[in-house]
PDB file of C-alpha atoms in Angstrom:
ATOM      1  CA  UNK Z   1      66.422   4.004 -14.480  1.00 30.00           C
ATOM      2  CA  UNK Z   2      66.173   5.617 -11.073  1.00 30.00           C
ATOM      3  CA  UNK Z   3      62.983   6.687  -9.357  1.00 32.00           C
ATOM      4  CA  UNK Z   4      63.816  10.008  -7.704  1.00 31.00           C
ATOM      5  CA  UNK Z   5      61.408  11.367  -5.113  1.00 32.00           C
ATOM      6  CA  UNK Z   6      61.554  15.068  -4.282  1.00 33.00           C
ATOM      7  CA  UNK Z   7      58.798  17.104  -2.714  1.00 34.00           C
ATOM      8  CA  UNK Z   8      56.388  14.197  -3.089  1.00 34.00           C
ATOM      9  CA  UNK Z   9      56.918  13.967  -6.882  1.00 30.00           C
ATOM     10  CA  UNK Z  10      58.477  11.000  -8.659  1.00 27.00           C
ATOM     11  CA  UNK Z  11      60.647  11.554 -11.727  1.00 25.00           C
ATOM     12  CA  UNK Z  12      62.695   9.158 -13.825  1.00 25.00           C
ATOM     13  CA  UNK Z  13      66.399   9.826 -14.301  1.00 25.00           C
ATOM     14  CA  UNK Z  14      69.160   7.602 -15.756  1.00 29.00           C
ATOM     15  CA  UNK Z  15      70.764   5.252 -13.239  1.00 30.00           C
ATOM     16  CA  UNK Z  16      74.463   5.865 -12.676  1.00 30.00           C
ATOM     17  CA  UNK Z  17      76.898   2.989 -13.058  1.00 29.00           C
ATOM     18  CA  UNK Z  18      78.185   1.407  -9.874  1.00 30.00           C
ATOM     19  CA  UNK Z  19      80.615  -1.351  -8.967  1.00 30.00           C
ATOM     20  CA  UNK Z  20      79.329  -3.171  -5.877  1.00 31.00           C
ATOM     21  CA  UNK Z  21      81.324  -5.939  -4.280  1.00 36.00           C
ATOM     22  CA  UNK Z  22      80.516  -9.610  -4.921  1.00 36.00           C
ATOM     23  CA  UNK Z  23      77.017 -10.575  -3.810  1.00 39.00           C
ATOM     24  CA  UNK Z  24      74.875 -13.717  -4.043  1.00 40.00           C
ATOM     25  CA  UNK Z  25      73.032 -14.103  -7.351  1.00 36.00           C
ATOM     26  CA  UNK Z  26      69.692 -13.691  -5.566  1.00 39.00           C
ATOM     27  CA  UNK Z  27      70.474 -10.047  -4.817  1.00 37.00           C
ATOM     28  CA  UNK Z  28      73.034  -9.146  -7.503  1.00 41.00           C
ATOM     29  CA  UNK Z  29      70.574  -8.650 -10.373  1.00 46.00           C
ATOM     30  CA  UNK Z  30      68.644  -5.453  -9.595  1.00 57.00           C
ATOM     31  CA  UNK Z  31      65.685  -4.179 -11.611  1.00 57.00           C
ATOM     32  CA  UNK Z  32      65.432  -0.559 -10.477  1.00 67.00           C
ATOM     33  CA  UNK Z  33      66.293   1.869  -7.749  1.00 73.00           C
ATOM     34  CA  UNK Z  34      64.100   4.209  -5.710  1.00 79.00           C
ATOM     35  CA  UNK Z  35      65.847   7.134  -4.067  1.00 90.00           C
ATOM     36  CA  UNK Z  36      63.947   8.553  -1.115  1.00 93.00           C
ATOM     37  CA  UNK Z  37      64.973  11.688   0.764  1.00 95.00           C
ATOM     38  CA  UNK Z  38      63.299  12.619   4.036  1.00 96.00           C
ATOM     39  CA  UNK Z  39      63.643  13.772   7.609  1.00 97.00           C
ATOM     40  CA  UNK Z  40      62.222  12.793  10.995  1.00 97.00           C
ATOM     41  CA  UNK Z  41      62.211  14.293  14.461  1.00 96.00           C
ATOM     42  CA  UNK Z  42      62.303  12.394  17.761  1.00 94.00           C
ATOM     43  CA  UNK Z  43      59.528   9.771  18.142  1.00 92.00           C
ATOM     44  CA  UNK Z  44      58.219  10.447  14.603  1.00 95.00           C
ATOM     45  CA  UNK Z  45      57.588   7.677  12.050  1.00 96.00           C
ATOM     46  CA  UNK Z  46      58.277   8.083   8.348  1.00 97.00           C
ATOM     47  CA  UNK Z  47      56.975   6.084   5.408  1.00 96.00           C
ATOM     48  CA  UNK Z  48      57.025   6.236   1.633  1.00 96.00           C
ATOM     49  CA  UNK Z  49      55.642   3.801  -0.942  1.00 95.00           C
ATOM     50  CA  UNK Z  50      57.896   2.317  -3.622  1.00 93.00           C
ATOM     51  CA  UNK Z  51      57.696  -0.498  -6.148  1.00 90.00           C
ATOM     52  CA  UNK Z  52      54.283  -2.059  -6.734  1.00 88.00           C
ATOM     53  CA  UNK Z  53      53.175  -2.732  -3.169  1.00 93.00           C
ATOM     54  CA  UNK Z  54      56.005  -1.924  -0.746  1.00 96.00           C
ATOM     55  CA  UNK Z  55      56.458   0.720   1.923  1.00 97.00           C
ATOM     56  CA  UNK Z  56      59.778   1.950   3.277  1.00 97.00           C
ATOM     57  CA  UNK Z  57      59.424   2.893   6.964  1.00 97.00           C
ATOM     58  CA  UNK Z  58      61.449   4.414   9.727  1.00 97.00           C
ATOM     59  CA  UNK Z  59      59.559   3.251  12.802  1.00 96.00           C
ATOM     60  CA  UNK Z  60      60.264   5.180  15.995  1.00 95.00           C
ATOM     61  CA  UNK Z  61      60.343   3.557  19.407  1.00 90.00           C
ATOM     62  CA  UNK Z  62      58.760   6.306  21.507  1.00 77.00           C
ATOM     63  CA  UNK Z  63      60.532   5.303  24.702  1.00 80.00           C
ATOM     64  CA  UNK Z  64      60.536   7.651  27.673  1.00 74.00           C
ATOM     65  CA  UNK Z  65      63.795   8.063  29.645  1.00 79.00           C
ATOM     66  CA  UNK Z  66      65.758   6.133  30.682  1.00 80.00           C
ATOM     67  CA  UNK Z  67      64.823   3.649  27.936  1.00 81.00           C
ATOM     68  CA  UNK Z  68      66.741   3.757  24.627  1.00 88.00           C
ATOM     69  CA  UNK Z  69      65.639   6.013  21.791  1.00 91.00           C
ATOM     70  CA  UNK Z  70      65.593   4.383  18.376  1.00 94.00           C
ATOM     71  CA  UNK Z  71      64.300   4.160  14.829  1.00 97.00           C
ATOM     72  CA  UNK Z  72      64.177   0.894  12.919  1.00 97.00           C
ATOM     73  CA  UNK Z  73      64.596   0.626   9.153  1.00 98.00           C
ATOM     74  CA  UNK Z  74      61.732  -1.466   7.797  1.00 98.00           C
ATOM     75  CA  UNK Z  75      60.095  -2.523   4.541  1.00 98.00           C
ATOM     76  CA  UNK Z  76      56.490  -3.659   4.708  1.00 98.00           C
ATOM     77  CA  UNK Z  77      53.900  -4.680   2.100  1.00 98.00           C
ATOM     78  CA  UNK Z  78      51.091  -2.153   1.799  1.00 97.00           C
ATOM     79  CA  UNK Z  79      48.524  -4.972   1.749  1.00 97.00           C
ATOM     80  CA  UNK Z  80      49.881  -6.630   4.935  1.00 97.00           C
ATOM     81  CA  UNK Z  81      51.398  -3.816   7.035  1.00 96.00           C
ATOM     82  CA  UNK Z  82      51.862  -6.120  10.043  1.00 97.00           C
ATOM     83  CA  UNK Z  83      54.486  -8.091   8.074  1.00 98.00           C
ATOM     84  CA  UNK Z  84      58.056  -6.770   8.162  1.00 98.00           C
ATOM     85  CA  UNK Z  85      60.362  -7.785   5.304  1.00 98.00           C
ATOM     86  CA  UNK Z  86      63.850  -6.626   6.386  1.00 98.00           C
ATOM     87  CA  UNK Z  87      64.309  -8.720   9.532  1.00 97.00           C
ATOM     88  CA  UNK Z  88      64.274 -12.040   7.674  1.00 95.00           C
ATOM     89  CA  UNK Z  89      66.721 -10.819   5.025  1.00 96.00           C
ATOM     90  CA  UNK Z  90      69.229  -8.756   7.061  1.00 95.00           C
ATOM     91  CA  UNK Z  91      71.256 -10.723   9.619  1.00 93.00           C
ATOM     92  CA  UNK Z  92      72.235 -10.787  12.409  1.00 93.00           C
ATOM     93  CA  UNK Z  93      68.853 -12.015  13.608  1.00 92.00           C
ATOM     94  CA  UNK Z  94      69.659 -11.461  17.286  1.00 91.00           C
ATOM     95  CA  UNK Z  95      71.086  -8.500  19.179  1.00 92.00           C
ATOM     96  CA  UNK Z  96      72.177  -5.252  17.470  1.00 94.00           C
ATOM     97  CA  UNK Z  97      71.585  -4.797  13.748  1.00 95.00           C
ATOM     98  CA  UNK Z  98      72.604  -1.926  11.414  1.00 94.00           C
ATOM     99  CA  UNK Z  99      68.888  -1.324  10.772  1.00 97.00           C
ATOM    100  CA  UNK Z 100      68.645   0.149  14.295  1.00 97.00           C
ATOM    101  CA  UNK Z 101      69.380   3.878  14.499  1.00 97.00           C
ATOM    102  CA  UNK Z 102      69.587   5.155  18.045  1.00 95.00           C
ATOM    103  CA  UNK Z 103      70.835   4.398  21.519  1.00 94.00           C
ATOM    104  CA  UNK Z 104      69.876   0.752  21.948  1.00 91.00           C
ATOM    105  CA  UNK Z 105      72.513  -1.868  22.843  1.00 92.00           C
ATOM    106  CA  UNK Z 106      74.731   0.773  24.451  1.00 91.00           C
ATOM    107  CA  UNK Z 107      75.256   2.919  21.361  1.00 94.00           C
ATOM    108  CA  UNK Z 108      75.634   6.617  22.118  1.00 96.00           C
ATOM    109  CA  UNK Z 109      73.724   9.046  19.939  1.00 96.00           C
ATOM    110  CA  UNK Z 110      77.037  10.310  18.564  1.00 97.00           C
ATOM    111  CA  UNK Z 111      78.163   6.814  17.633  1.00 96.00           C
ATOM    112  CA  UNK Z 112      74.781   6.023  16.081  1.00 96.00           C
ATOM    113  CA  UNK Z 113      74.941   8.922  13.615  1.00 97.00           C
ATOM    114  CA  UNK Z 114      78.659   8.395  12.949  1.00 96.00           C
ATOM    115  CA  UNK Z 115      77.573   5.027  11.551  1.00 94.00           C
ATOM    116  CA  UNK Z 116      76.238   7.070   8.650  1.00 94.00           C
ATOM    117  CA  UNK Z 117      75.819   4.437   5.912  1.00 97.00           C
ATOM    118  CA  UNK Z 118      73.808   1.291   6.607  1.00 97.00           C
ATOM    119  CA  UNK Z 119      73.226  -1.580   4.204  1.00 96.00           C
ATOM    120  CA  UNK Z 120      70.196  -3.840   4.502  1.00 97.00           C
ATOM    121  CA  UNK Z 121      68.228  -6.405   2.501  1.00 97.00           C
ATOM    122  CA  UNK Z 122      64.508  -6.996   2.228  1.00 97.00           C
ATOM    123  CA  UNK Z 123      62.046  -9.565   0.913  1.00 97.00           C
ATOM    124  CA  UNK Z 124      59.477  -8.456  -1.657  1.00 96.00           C
ATOM    125  CA  UNK Z 125      56.486 -10.818  -1.487  1.00 96.00           C
ATOM    126  CA  UNK Z 126      54.334 -12.846   0.868  1.00 97.00           C
ATOM    127  CA  UNK Z 127      55.427 -16.246  -0.436  1.00 97.00           C
ATOM    128  CA  UNK Z 128      59.061 -15.537   0.396  1.00 97.00           C
ATOM    129  CA  UNK Z 129      58.022 -14.006   3.731  1.00 98.00           C
ATOM    130  CA  UNK Z 130      56.307 -17.259   4.734  1.00 97.00           C
ATOM    131  CA  UNK Z 131      59.322 -19.322   3.640  1.00 97.00           C
ATOM    132  CA  UNK Z 132      61.733 -17.052   5.496  1.00 97.00           C
ATOM    133  CA  UNK Z 133      59.717 -17.170   8.735  1.00 96.00           C
ATOM    134  CA  UNK Z 134      59.864 -20.964   8.688  1.00 96.00           C
ATOM    135  CA  UNK Z 135      63.584 -20.918   7.877  1.00 97.00           C
ATOM    136  CA  UNK Z 136      64.438 -18.496  10.695  1.00 96.00           C
ATOM    137  CA  UNK Z 137      62.544 -20.628  13.216  1.00 95.00           C
ATOM    138  CA  UNK Z 138      64.707 -23.605  12.292  1.00 96.00           C
ATOM    139  CA  UNK Z 139      67.984 -21.683  12.077  1.00 95.00           C
ATOM    140  CA  UNK Z 140      67.578 -19.897  15.420  1.00 95.00           C
ATOM    141  CA  UNK Z 141      66.336 -22.967  17.309  1.00 95.00           C
ATOM    142  CA  UNK Z 142      68.130 -25.859  15.554  1.00 95.00           C
ATOM    143  CA  UNK Z 143      67.840 -28.179  18.539  1.00 94.00           C
ATOM    144  CA  UNK Z 144      64.200 -28.779  17.650  1.00 92.00           C
ATOM    145  CA  UNK Z 145      65.008 -30.026  14.130  1.00 96.00           C
ATOM    146  CA  UNK Z 146      67.185 -32.544  12.291  1.00 96.00           C
ATOM    147  CA  UNK Z 147      70.491 -31.575  10.663  1.00 96.00           C
ATOM    148  CA  UNK Z 148      68.922 -32.132   7.241  1.00 97.00           C
ATOM    149  CA  UNK Z 149      66.077 -29.719   8.059  1.00 97.00           C
ATOM    150  CA  UNK Z 150      68.566 -27.157   9.368  1.00 96.00           C
ATOM    151  CA  UNK Z 151      70.768 -27.357   6.264  1.00 97.00           C
ATOM    152  CA  UNK Z 152      67.733 -27.079   3.979  1.00 97.00           C
ATOM    153  CA  UNK Z 153      66.484 -23.908   5.693  1.00 96.00           C
ATOM    154  CA  UNK Z 154      69.955 -22.322   5.642  1.00 95.00           C
ATOM    155  CA  UNK Z 155      69.899 -22.870   1.866  1.00 96.00           C
ATOM    156  CA  UNK Z 156      66.419 -21.358   1.701  1.00 95.00           C
ATOM    157  CA  UNK Z 157      67.589 -18.157   3.345  1.00 94.00           C
ATOM    158  CA  UNK Z 158      70.433 -17.877   0.857  1.00 92.00           C
ATOM    159  CA  UNK Z 159      68.267 -18.575  -2.184  1.00 94.00           C
ATOM    160  CA  UNK Z 160      65.414 -16.141  -1.545  1.00 95.00           C
ATOM    161  CA  UNK Z 161      65.387 -13.153  -3.897  1.00 93.00           C
ATOM    162  CA  UNK Z 162      66.148 -10.017  -1.916  1.00 95.00           C
ATOM    163  CA  UNK Z 163      66.038  -6.317  -2.531  1.00 95.00           C
ATOM    164  CA  UNK Z 164      68.968  -4.172  -1.451  1.00 95.00           C
ATOM    165  CA  UNK Z 165      68.825  -0.937   0.521  1.00 96.00           C
ATOM    166  CA  UNK Z 166      71.350   1.710   1.510  1.00 96.00           C
ATOM    167  CA  UNK Z 167      70.434   4.214   4.224  1.00 97.00           C
ATOM    168  CA  UNK Z 168      72.603   7.346   4.457  1.00 97.00           C
ATOM    169  CA  UNK Z 169      72.404   9.893   7.255  1.00 98.00           C
ATOM    170  CA  UNK Z 170      72.832  13.315   5.643  1.00 97.00           C
ATOM    171  CA  UNK Z 171      72.455  15.497   8.725  1.00 97.00           C
ATOM    172  CA  UNK Z 172      71.418  15.194  12.362  1.00 97.00           C
ATOM    173  CA  UNK Z 173      70.730  17.206  15.481  1.00 97.00           C
ATOM    174  CA  UNK Z 174      71.702  15.615  18.793  1.00 97.00           C
ATOM    175  CA  UNK Z 175      71.094  16.326  22.453  1.00 94.00           C
ATOM    176  CA  UNK Z 176      73.986  15.832  24.896  1.00 95.00           C
ATOM    177  CA  UNK Z 177      73.969  13.122  27.562  1.00 94.00           C
ATOM    178  CA  UNK Z 178      71.895  13.839  30.668  1.00 93.00           C
ATOM    179  CA  UNK Z 179      71.153  12.008  33.884  1.00 91.00           C
ATOM    180  CA  UNK Z 180      67.939  10.700  32.283  1.00 89.00           C
ATOM    181  CA  UNK Z 181      69.518   9.850  28.931  1.00 90.00           C
ATOM    182  CA  UNK Z 182      73.197   9.077  29.596  1.00 94.00           C
ATOM    183  CA  UNK Z 183      73.751   8.042  25.965  1.00 95.00           C
ATOM    184  CA  UNK Z 184      72.380  11.302  24.577  1.00 95.00           C
ATOM    185  CA  UNK Z 185      69.561  11.560  22.061  1.00 94.00           C
ATOM    186  CA  UNK Z 186      68.799  12.191  18.397  1.00 96.00           C
ATOM    187  CA  UNK Z 187      66.373  15.071  17.903  1.00 95.00           C
ATOM    188  CA  UNK Z 188      66.349  15.098  14.105  1.00 97.00           C
ATOM    189  CA  UNK Z 189      67.605  12.958  11.226  1.00 97.00           C
ATOM    190  CA  UNK Z 190      67.876  13.917   7.585  1.00 98.00           C
ATOM    191  CA  UNK Z 191      68.471  10.914   5.354  1.00 97.00           C
ATOM    192  CA  UNK Z 192      68.569   9.401   1.889  1.00 96.00           C
ATOM    193  CA  UNK Z 193      67.606   5.816   1.093  1.00 96.00           C
ATOM    194  CA  UNK Z 194      68.379   3.890  -2.090  1.00 95.00           C
ATOM    195  CA  UNK Z 195      66.141   0.854  -2.643  1.00 95.00           C
ATOM    196  CA  UNK Z 196      66.870  -1.718  -5.349  1.00 94.00           C
ATOM    197  CA  UNK Z 197      64.352  -4.388  -6.297  1.00 93.00           C
ATOM    198  CA  UNK Z 198      65.473  -7.856  -7.439  1.00 89.00           C
ATOM    199  CA  UNK Z 199      64.969  -8.525 -11.112  1.00 77.00           C
ATOM    200  CA  UNK Z 200      61.934 -10.731 -11.724  1.00 62.00           C
ATOM    201  CA  UNK Z 201      62.312 -11.428 -15.417  1.00 49.00           C
TER     202      UNK Z 201
END
């Protein structure tokens, strides 16, 4: 079944069949899908609850010129909103990541919206969040740990159950490059997000 959100209401509709490419077992078995449709304007956040205790967020970086303009795709637990679940599940863990929508890392606004479909993964509980934080510390700074510790934490990252998300840009309104914002800007985004939870039974 699919959870379809429209105008704030949630309705159940049959899930359509799909044929995704090969994926690790931890993310291949999916329990349900939430489809969220929304829109944001410059410097505006967006959030919508899904699942039992999760919140999908577009978090805006309200940066004045000449700093980059950006939204970040996030999933956070409602009970611990300071914890962010996509970073630890969606490599690369350094530099640019498809979860960033905007003009950071030299992307122009045009190029950012042309990258219209973005795949990401997310954790779903606090136990896995704690395990992933430890694993990332070891993987990103391996010189502080033994090879056995490094290999064990690489396995941990691969074994954690992960949800799967697809973010699609449906429409956008851009501003052209200026002296203050040479990469241009995104004034409005209309989007659709599909969120699939890992099967727990």
